[in-house]
Amino acid sequence: MKTLSHTTGKLMRLTWIGMLLLITGIAQAQVKTIQGLVLDETDQPLTGATVYTSDKKSSAITDLDGLFKLTNVNVGDTLVVSYVSYQTFKQVIKSSDNFFRVALAPDERMLDEVVIVGYGQQKKASVVGAIAQVSTKELTQSPVSNVSNALAGRLPGMITVQRSGEPGSDMANMYIRGISTFGSNQSPLILVDGVDRDIRMMDVSEIESISILKDASATAVYGVRGANGVVLVTTKRGKVGKATVTFSADAGIQSPTSMPEMVDSYNMAVLVNEALVNDGMSPKYTQEQINAFRYGTNEFLYPNVDWAEECLKKSALMQQYNVNITGGSEKVKYFVGANILMQGGLFKHGNYNENYSTNVKYTKYNFRSNLDFQLSSIFSAKLNLAGVIGDKHRPSPGGDVNTIFDRIKIANPDISPIRNPDGSWGVFETTSLNALAYLTDTGYADEKETAVQATVGMKADLSKLVKGLSVNVDFSFDFNNVYVKKYGKTSDMFLFNSDGSYTHKAFASALGFGDELSVYNSQYVFEPSINYNNTFGDHEVSGLVLFNAQEYVKKGDALTRLPYRRLGLVGRATYSYKNKYLGEVNIGYNGSENFAPGHRFGFFPAFSLGWVVSEESFFNTSVVDYLKLRASYGLVGNDQIGGDRFLYLSLWQSADDGQFGYPNPTGGGGGVNEKRTGNESLTWEKAKKFNFGVDTRLFRSQLELTADVFYERRSNILTNVDIVPGTYGGPAIQANAGIVENKGLEFDATWRGRIGKDIEYFVGGNYSFARNKIIEKPESPQAYDYLYATGRRVGQPFGYVALGLFQSEEEILESPSQFGVPLYPGDIKYMDVNGDGVIDTNDRYPIGFTDVPEMFYSFKFGFNYKRFDFSCLFQGAANVTYNFQTSTNIPFNNERSTPIVQWLDRWTPENRDASLPRISYSRPGNNNYQTNTFWQNNGNYLRLKNLEVGYRLPENWVSVIGAENARFYVNGTNLLTWDHVPVYDPENTNARYPLMRVINFGVKVTF
């Protein structure tokens, strides 16, 4: 038994040792080296594909032959292969796997990507029109209060110019492909979910995408409203899936991008004396008074007030909170969103009054609900509801916010103290010379804007009867109003005299009340349509027929209150053969009641063709993955002409002091005269548009490029006929007599790539150029050809060519006379363009560019690294001119305009290389203040428009609060600017409410 027991124990020990050796061998076999080859859909090697294991302990990049090798790979782990624009490959590694042959398939989502077009959507691959689109992801990177300001630099062909940073009034001017008319309407048509609505009241968080339609193929369906291009805003909708709640909170610091600096009292006194002497008058201040200003001898008799410092803060707070809920089932899908924006203003002393604030503040509340119902296999419905409340609080019920900035400019630093020794408001001549009193002690106004937007739609899918056939009916109702409550008062204001006495200049009144319903608008839109979309083998066709009826009513005078009505019929037909040859016809037949009977309807056709060259059998290159050529031609219109209604009707008005008889008129009394001469033949502007474009993807679709060239000829532009004789005596005669051509090019390029397994990056940019020229415009006869506007840009400035500043009396005597006025050293010297020895109006010449850029460009780059992300956008403009000669920049004007500090470098006998001419008090002869090149500045600029840095928290952290993900971010807008514009921001050169630089901190959590 002992021997058996001993033997059994030995066998058991050997068994355990064997098992341990086997386990060790197996464990060693679990770690191995694998190799592989990565191919594309055509069995060509993919270079630069990222290969890694799911535990990310082993990774590689494929070489030029598409080969890779991974060491220390664990059996049972997952092999992952990814490449831009291809579906990611995943496969569990088995012990028998040593070599992988991986064939990546194209990402079908790219092929099925849709683009929003007029009255519908199309696959991006089948689009033959000139359309650009930006998504909500890019828009939300800009911490702006107005959606229009998030578009700058995002879309090729879109030019934006923001003229003000005032809370609630900071909408940017938008131009698509520049300016093609000198008529009254140069702006694009803006549609939100297909309805003419105000983008100003929207919030970025409720937007899915924004498309701009640029050529006739894309805009012809809008007929008489499509000539200036179209902006299509598409709001978010629900998706099938569980409810997802997204909450975001943002807090930003706003500060001016640039502000002018005014001279102090000492320099003001010096400049006043110098200017008076230059104009042949006696100095105003003695040297003792100048020294008193300089050293602050008496702050009441010799004040030194920096009115901007007293009235304006360095920064203001902006906050935004948003919550969205989206989800749904096959039966009901929903998107519900709410947002609140609180934007503070720059004015100080908002709490000066116990019961109300005098700072400017804008608060906006947005609510949107988009619901989709699948009622049956045939019928579906939608209900879109949106509501907006905008509350704007501002000081000064008698003016607007810009008036405060005017008062800051008008109030000289030396004219009066803010408060007198007894604490009363100080003033010199008028109350306008105490900007702080005007800001804090004249009352306030509250403006409440309310907007309600509703769309209900029904759709019948008739595919069971005819495959691809559907019928749709939409009805929209919009309403908005602005109600203003004004609370005004005046205050006691006194002049403090040198003998210690006071002169009562203004008298106080109690806080009064007044109100006004300044805006009251409503709109109805009815749109039934029939859609067809079907495929027959290699042939794919689609069609659309839509009827549009619109009525718009707004508050105003008797003429304005009449309903604005439009009717239209829209048609579209598309054809595709093997996704290779593409054709499209768009038709708009529209009518506007703004024209005389018989002239109210127009026909607007457009045709476009596309050729996907990369689908041809002969196209065999590893560099170009996709290549599409497209061309379009069509006719569109613009019925917003003249800035008035029913121009075919003559209007009459009351008139006084009628005179009769010639050459010695007598008499006088009441009567009527003709206010406007009607013209029944007036019609809309007509735009013939040509476009040729290329869409391509290269280098395994890492580089995506779109380029377009375009030409437009705009005719029937409304203009005054200036060739009538002066003896006519009546109002200007208007006719469709203008023609403008506009041409240019644009491109958009983006490269997307990966470095290693953790870094994904992109680099891109876009460029737009548009130049217009007036071809025909009736003009009075001119002495020289260069004086005509015809042949020049729309809005071309005309002025004198400055040759510098006169440096001596001898130089003046040797030069042509200028305007018949006395000249002095330091005055501006002009070119005698016509060589007649006299500078007069015949020497005006086309100078500079306009204030709307011809070139607009941007470049962007960004990356994702693990949980970090970074992106930035630089945006610039070129071929734009800023005119420095404005009322706010030219000093004095009888001491109603404080000089900016740039005037310290004016011409004097001791400063002959000055940047500005000799200073003048009352501008005698006005030689220096003609429109001329001396005052023109290069308005080109480059701006760091946006920058964002974000971090996504680990999922196991956020799961503690039941969230799926959370991201913290810091972003900013208008952060840095490089320009040639002195004093001001290059977009806002009017010295009023400045553009804002915003640095924002935010968090976004998804549950």
PDB file of C-alpha atoms in Angstrom, residues 160-352:
ATOM      1  CA  THR A 160     -20.419  88.746 -44.448  1.00  0.00           C
ATOM      2  CA  VAL A 161     -19.794  92.210 -43.017  1.00  0.00           C
ATOM      3  CA  GLN A 162     -20.753  92.904 -39.407  1.00  0.00           C
ATOM      4  CA  ARG A 163     -21.286  96.622 -38.874  1.00  0.00           C
ATOM      5  CA  SER A 164     -22.213  96.641 -35.170  1.00  0.00           C
ATOM      6  CA  GLY A 165     -21.762  94.648 -31.979  1.00  0.00           C
ATOM      7  CA  GLU A 166     -24.812  96.104 -30.222  1.00  0.00           C
ATOM      8  CA  PRO A 167     -26.735  93.468 -28.246  1.00  0.00           C
ATOM      9  CA  GLY A 168     -29.802  92.450 -30.229  1.00  0.00           C
ATOM     10  CA  SER A 169     -28.745  94.500 -33.265  1.00  0.00           C
ATOM     11  CA  ASP A 170     -25.580  92.752 -34.441  1.00  0.00           C
ATOM     12  CA  MET A 171     -26.886  91.079 -37.609  1.00  0.00           C
ATOM     13  CA  ALA A 172     -24.230  90.834 -40.322  1.00  0.00           C
ATOM     14  CA  ASN A 173     -24.859  92.001 -43.875  1.00  0.00           C
ATOM     15  CA  MET A 174     -24.715  88.961 -46.153  1.00  0.00           C
ATOM     16  CA  TYR A 175     -23.878  88.837 -49.853  1.00  0.00           C
ATOM     17  CA  ILE A 176     -23.756  85.750 -52.057  1.00  0.00           C
ATOM     18  CA  ARG A 177     -21.141  86.080 -54.789  1.00  0.00           C
ATOM     19  CA  GLY A 178     -20.740  89.779 -54.112  1.00  0.00           C
ATOM     20  CA  ILE A 179     -23.029  92.465 -55.533  1.00  0.00           C
ATOM     21  CA  SER A 180     -24.737  92.213 -58.909  1.00  0.00           C
ATOM     22  CA  THR A 181     -27.030  95.243 -58.846  1.00  0.00           C
ATOM     23  CA  PHE A 182     -27.026  98.923 -57.924  1.00  0.00           C
ATOM     24  CA  GLY A 183     -30.719  98.552 -57.063  1.00  0.00           C
ATOM     25  CA  SER A 184     -32.204  98.804 -53.600  1.00  0.00           C
ATOM     26  CA  ASN A 185     -32.013  95.082 -52.730  1.00  0.00           C
ATOM     27  CA  GLN A 186     -28.628  93.341 -52.768  1.00  0.00           C
ATOM     28  CA  SER A 187     -29.290  90.768 -50.042  1.00  0.00           C
ATOM     29  CA  PRO A 188     -30.074  87.071 -50.471  1.00  0.00           C
ATOM     30  CA  LEU A 189     -33.423  85.466 -49.801  1.00  0.00           C
ATOM     31  CA  ILE A 190     -33.375  83.705 -46.409  1.00  0.00           C
ATOM     32  CA  LEU A 191     -35.676  80.739 -45.829  1.00  0.00           C
ATOM     33  CA  VAL A 192     -36.050  78.756 -42.615  1.00  0.00           C
ATOM     34  CA  ASP A 193     -37.488  75.300 -43.278  1.00  0.00           C
ATOM     35  CA  GLY A 194     -38.658  76.610 -46.641  1.00  0.00           C
ATOM     36  CA  VAL A 195     -40.430  79.711 -45.313  1.00  0.00           C
ATOM     37  CA  ASP A 196     -39.310  83.342 -45.531  1.00  0.00           C
ATOM     38  CA  ARG A 197     -38.258  84.005 -41.916  1.00  0.00           C
ATOM     39  CA  ASP A 198     -35.800  86.093 -39.914  1.00  0.00           C
ATOM     40  CA  ILE A 199     -32.565  84.264 -39.112  1.00  0.00           C
ATOM     41  CA  ARG A 200     -31.781  87.019 -36.609  1.00  0.00           C
ATOM     42  CA  MET A 201     -34.178  85.483 -34.075  1.00  0.00           C
ATOM     43  CA  MET A 202     -32.765  81.944 -34.295  1.00  0.00           C
ATOM     44  CA  ASP A 203     -30.294  80.086 -32.103  1.00  0.00           C
ATOM     45  CA  VAL A 204     -27.473  77.955 -33.475  1.00  0.00           C
ATOM     46  CA  SER A 205     -28.460  74.966 -31.331  1.00  0.00           C
ATOM     47  CA  GLU A 206     -31.740  74.485 -33.226  1.00  0.00           C
ATOM     48  CA  ILE A 207     -30.081  74.442 -36.670  1.00  0.00           C
ATOM     49  CA  GLU A 208     -29.140  71.224 -38.470  1.00  0.00           C
ATOM     50  CA  SER A 209     -27.463  72.865 -41.476  1.00  0.00           C
ATOM     51  CA  ILE A 210     -27.292  76.027 -43.571  1.00  0.00           C
ATOM     52  CA  SER A 211     -27.016  75.864 -47.360  1.00  0.00           C
ATOM     53  CA  ILE A 212     -26.413  78.693 -49.794  1.00  0.00           C
ATOM     54  CA  LEU A 213     -27.717  78.412 -53.342  1.00  0.00           C
ATOM     55  CA  LYS A 214     -25.545  80.341 -55.758  1.00  0.00           C
ATOM     56  CA  ASP A 215     -26.224  79.593 -59.420  1.00  0.00           C
ATOM     57  CA  ALA A 216     -29.385  79.686 -61.534  1.00  0.00           C
ATOM     58  CA  SER A 217     -29.797  75.913 -61.386  1.00  0.00           C
ATOM     59  CA  ALA A 218     -30.148  76.123 -57.609  1.00  0.00           C
ATOM     60  CA  THR A 219     -32.216  79.324 -57.407  1.00  0.00           C
ATOM     61  CA  ALA A 220     -34.507  79.305 -60.469  1.00  0.00           C
ATOM     62  CA  VAL A 221     -37.277  77.634 -58.463  1.00  0.00           C
ATOM     63  CA  TYR A 222     -37.527  80.877 -56.456  1.00  0.00           C
ATOM     64  CA  GLY A 223     -38.090  82.904 -59.623  1.00  0.00           C
ATOM     65  CA  VAL A 224     -38.490  86.615 -58.931  1.00  0.00           C
ATOM     66  CA  ARG A 225     -36.756  86.295 -55.541  1.00  0.00           C
ATOM     67  CA  GLY A 226     -33.690  84.214 -56.398  1.00  0.00           C
ATOM     68  CA  ALA A 227     -31.357  86.630 -58.219  1.00  0.00           C
ATOM     69  CA  ASN A 228     -29.285  87.543 -55.150  1.00  0.00           C
ATOM     70  CA  GLY A 229     -28.894  83.925 -54.056  1.00  0.00           C
ATOM     71  CA  VAL A 230     -30.735  81.975 -51.401  1.00  0.00           C
ATOM     72  CA  VAL A 231     -29.858  80.952 -47.837  1.00  0.00           C
ATOM     73  CA  LEU A 232     -31.630  77.782 -46.687  1.00  0.00           C
ATOM     74  CA  VAL A 233     -31.727  77.124 -42.943  1.00  0.00           C
ATOM     75  CA  THR A 234     -32.804  73.628 -41.932  1.00  0.00           C
ATOM     76  CA  THR A 235     -33.754  73.011 -38.305  1.00  0.00           C
ATOM     77  CA  LYS A 236     -33.168  69.798 -36.402  1.00  0.00           C
ATOM     78  CA  ARG A 237     -35.667  66.933 -36.404  1.00  0.00           C
ATOM     79  CA  GLY A 238     -36.162  63.799 -34.346  1.00  0.00           C
ATOM     80  CA  LYS A 239     -34.642  60.404 -35.099  1.00  0.00           C
ATOM     81  CA  VAL A 240     -35.725  56.873 -34.283  1.00  0.00           C
ATOM     82  CA  GLY A 241     -34.154  55.832 -31.000  1.00  0.00           C
ATOM     83  CA  LYS A 242     -34.293  56.415 -27.293  1.00  0.00           C
ATOM     84  CA  ALA A 243     -34.763  59.905 -25.953  1.00  0.00           C
ATOM     85  CA  THR A 244     -31.518  61.879 -25.860  1.00  0.00           C
ATOM     86  CA  VAL A 245     -31.269  64.978 -23.706  1.00  0.00           C
ATOM     87  CA  THR A 246     -28.491  67.467 -24.378  1.00  0.00           C
ATOM     88  CA  PHE A 247     -27.781  70.350 -22.029  1.00  0.00           C
ATOM     89  CA  SER A 248     -25.216  73.082 -22.573  1.00  0.00           C
ATOM     90  CA  ALA A 249     -24.216  76.136 -20.584  1.00  0.00           C
ATOM     91  CA  ASP A 250     -21.963  78.959 -21.793  1.00  0.00           C
ATOM     92  CA  ALA A 251     -20.570  82.056 -20.143  1.00  0.00           C
ATOM     93  CA  GLY A 252     -18.488  84.498 -22.144  1.00  0.00           C
ATOM     94  CA  ILE A 253     -16.651  87.756 -21.658  1.00  0.00           C
ATOM     95  CA  GLN A 254     -17.255  90.373 -24.361  1.00  0.00           C
ATOM     96  CA  SER A 255     -14.804  93.175 -24.983  1.00  0.00           C
ATOM     97  CA  PRO A 256     -14.423  95.635 -27.893  1.00  0.00           C
ATOM     98  CA  THR A 257     -12.101  94.584 -30.694  1.00  0.00           C
ATOM     99  CA  SER A 258     -11.091  98.233 -31.100  1.00  0.00           C
ATOM    100  CA  MET A 259     -12.097 101.629 -29.725  1.00  0.00           C
ATOM    101  CA  PRO A 260     -11.021 105.161 -30.690  1.00  0.00           C
ATOM    102  CA  GLU A 261      -9.042 107.184 -28.172  1.00  0.00           C
ATOM    103  CA  MET A 262      -9.816 110.879 -27.737  1.00  0.00           C
ATOM    104  CA  VAL A 263      -7.369 113.610 -26.778  1.00  0.00           C
ATOM    105  CA  ASP A 264      -7.320 114.963 -23.230  1.00  0.00           C
ATOM    106  CA  SER A 265      -8.156 118.537 -22.223  1.00  0.00           C
ATOM    107  CA  TYR A 266      -4.607 119.817 -22.525  1.00  0.00           C
ATOM    108  CA  ASN A 267      -4.199 118.582 -26.078  1.00  0.00           C
ATOM    109  CA  MET A 268      -7.743 119.679 -26.866  1.00  0.00           C
ATOM    110  CA  ALA A 269      -6.901 123.236 -25.836  1.00  0.00           C
ATOM    111  CA  VAL A 270      -3.643 123.183 -27.816  1.00  0.00           C
ATOM    112  CA  LEU A 271      -5.399 121.886 -30.937  1.00  0.00           C
ATOM    113  CA  VAL A 272      -8.274 124.367 -30.623  1.00  0.00           C
ATOM    114  CA  ASN A 273      -5.870 127.309 -30.469  1.00  0.00           C
ATOM    115  CA  GLU A 274      -3.822 125.957 -33.350  1.00  0.00           C
ATOM    116  CA  ALA A 275      -6.913 125.357 -35.474  1.00  0.00           C
ATOM    117  CA  LEU A 276      -8.284 128.853 -34.815  1.00  0.00           C
ATOM    118  CA  VAL A 277      -4.972 130.467 -35.732  1.00  0.00           C
ATOM    119  CA  ASN A 278      -4.802 128.308 -38.903  1.00  0.00           C
ATOM    120  CA  ASP A 279      -8.226 129.706 -39.853  1.00  0.00           C
ATOM    121  CA  GLY A 280      -7.135 133.314 -39.268  1.00  0.00           C
ATOM    122  CA  MET A 281      -8.846 133.734 -35.905  1.00  0.00           C
ATOM    123  CA  SER A 282      -7.631 134.491 -32.401  1.00  0.00           C
ATOM    124  CA  PRO A 283      -6.732 131.715 -29.939  1.00  0.00           C
ATOM    125  CA  LYS A 284      -9.416 130.718 -27.468  1.00  0.00           C
ATOM    126  CA  TYR A 285      -7.201 129.771 -24.526  1.00  0.00           C
ATOM    127  CA  THR A 286      -4.383 131.631 -22.823  1.00  0.00           C
ATOM    128  CA  GLN A 287      -1.207 129.824 -21.862  1.00  0.00           C
ATOM    129  CA  GLU A 288      -2.301 129.988 -18.214  1.00  0.00           C
ATOM    130  CA  GLN A 289      -5.550 128.213 -19.088  1.00  0.00           C
ATOM    131  CA  ILE A 290      -3.683 125.614 -21.118  1.00  0.00           C
ATOM    132  CA  ASN A 291      -1.395 124.979 -18.148  1.00  0.00           C
ATOM    133  CA  ALA A 292      -4.445 124.705 -15.882  1.00  0.00           C
ATOM    134  CA  PHE A 293      -5.807 121.956 -18.138  1.00  0.00           C
ATOM    135  CA  ARG A 294      -2.433 120.266 -18.234  1.00  0.00           C
ATOM    136  CA  TYR A 295      -1.832 120.212 -14.482  1.00  0.00           C
ATOM    137  CA  GLY A 296      -5.457 119.937 -13.294  1.00  0.00           C
ATOM    138  CA  THR A 297      -5.457 123.201 -11.365  1.00  0.00           C
ATOM    139  CA  ASN A 298      -9.268 123.291 -10.989  1.00  0.00           C
ATOM    140  CA  GLU A 299     -11.294 120.250 -12.003  1.00  0.00           C
ATOM    141  CA  PHE A 300     -14.505 122.291 -12.264  1.00  0.00           C
ATOM    142  CA  LEU A 301     -13.283 125.278 -14.261  1.00  0.00           C
ATOM    143  CA  TYR A 302     -10.625 123.330 -16.157  1.00  0.00           C
ATOM    144  CA  PRO A 303     -12.004 119.793 -16.338  1.00  0.00           C
ATOM    145  CA  ASN A 304     -10.314 116.852 -18.007  1.00  0.00           C
ATOM    146  CA  VAL A 305     -13.058 114.313 -18.649  1.00  0.00           C
ATOM    147  CA  ASP A 306     -12.509 111.074 -20.504  1.00  0.00           C
ATOM    148  CA  TRP A 307     -16.121 110.553 -21.474  1.00  0.00           C
ATOM    149  CA  ALA A 308     -15.511 107.090 -22.905  1.00  0.00           C
ATOM    150  CA  GLU A 309     -13.855 106.024 -19.661  1.00  0.00           C
ATOM    151  CA  GLU A 310     -16.732 107.483 -17.635  1.00  0.00           C
ATOM    152  CA  CYS A 311     -19.488 105.879 -19.704  1.00  0.00           C
ATOM    153  CA  LEU A 312     -18.111 102.570 -20.969  1.00  0.00           C
ATOM    154  CA  LYS A 313     -16.930  99.377 -19.316  1.00  0.00           C
ATOM    155  CA  LYS A 314     -14.018  97.310 -20.553  1.00  0.00           C
ATOM    156  CA  SER A 315     -16.111  94.161 -20.845  1.00  0.00           C
ATOM    157  CA  ALA A 316     -19.570  92.697 -20.492  1.00  0.00           C
ATOM    158  CA  LEU A 317     -20.978  89.268 -19.746  1.00  0.00           C
ATOM    159  CA  MET A 318     -22.820  87.014 -22.185  1.00  0.00           C
ATOM    160  CA  GLN A 319     -24.546  83.826 -21.035  1.00  0.00           C
ATOM    161  CA  GLN A 320     -26.416  81.111 -22.883  1.00  0.00           C
ATOM    162  CA  TYR A 321     -28.237  77.999 -21.681  1.00  0.00           C
ATOM    163  CA  ASN A 322     -29.722  75.357 -23.922  1.00  0.00           C
ATOM    164  CA  VAL A 323     -31.559  72.048 -23.617  1.00  0.00           C
ATOM    165  CA  ASN A 324     -32.568  69.777 -26.514  1.00  0.00           C
ATOM    166  CA  ILE A 325     -34.563  66.551 -26.413  1.00  0.00           C
ATOM    167  CA  THR A 326     -34.617  64.298 -29.449  1.00  0.00           C
ATOM    168  CA  GLY A 327     -35.689  60.754 -30.208  1.00  0.00           C
ATOM    169  CA  GLY A 328     -38.703  58.788 -31.297  1.00  0.00           C
ATOM    170  CA  SER A 329     -40.143  55.625 -32.712  1.00  0.00           C
ATOM    171  CA  GLU A 330     -41.290  54.535 -36.144  1.00  0.00           C
ATOM    172  CA  LYS A 331     -44.598  56.222 -35.360  1.00  0.00           C
ATOM    173  CA  VAL A 332     -43.493  59.501 -33.773  1.00  0.00           C
ATOM    174  CA  LYS A 333     -40.189  61.362 -33.946  1.00  0.00           C
ATOM    175  CA  TYR A 334     -39.536  64.533 -32.030  1.00  0.00           C
ATOM    176  CA  PHE A 335     -37.077  67.346 -31.499  1.00  0.00           C
ATOM    177  CA  VAL A 336     -37.756  69.847 -28.725  1.00  0.00           C
ATOM    178  CA  GLY A 337     -35.365  72.628 -27.853  1.00  0.00           C
ATOM    179  CA  ALA A 338     -35.272  75.632 -25.553  1.00  0.00           C
ATOM    180  CA  ASN A 339     -32.611  78.300 -25.274  1.00  0.00           C
ATOM    181  CA  ILE A 340     -32.028  81.478 -23.323  1.00  0.00           C
ATOM    182  CA  LEU A 341     -29.454  84.122 -24.255  1.00  0.00           C
ATOM    183  CA  MET A 342     -28.475  86.972 -21.937  1.00  0.00           C
ATOM    184  CA  GLN A 343     -26.168  89.548 -23.499  1.00  0.00           C
ATOM    185  CA  GLY A 344     -24.978  92.466 -21.434  1.00  0.00           C
ATOM    186  CA  GLY A 345     -23.929  95.884 -22.680  1.00  0.00           C
ATOM    187  CA  LEU A 346     -20.872  98.105 -22.216  1.00  0.00           C
ATOM    188  CA  PHE A 347     -22.452 101.048 -20.398  1.00  0.00           C
ATOM    189  CA  LYS A 348     -21.390 101.902 -16.867  1.00  0.00           C
ATOM    190  CA  HIS A 349     -23.541 103.077 -13.970  1.00  0.00           C
ATOM    191  CA  GLY A 350     -26.451 100.834 -14.915  1.00  0.00           C
ATOM    192  CA  ASN A 351     -27.592 100.928 -11.283  1.00  0.00           C
ATOM    193  CA  TYR A 352     -27.506 104.730 -10.993  1.00  0.00           C
TER     194      TYR A 352
END
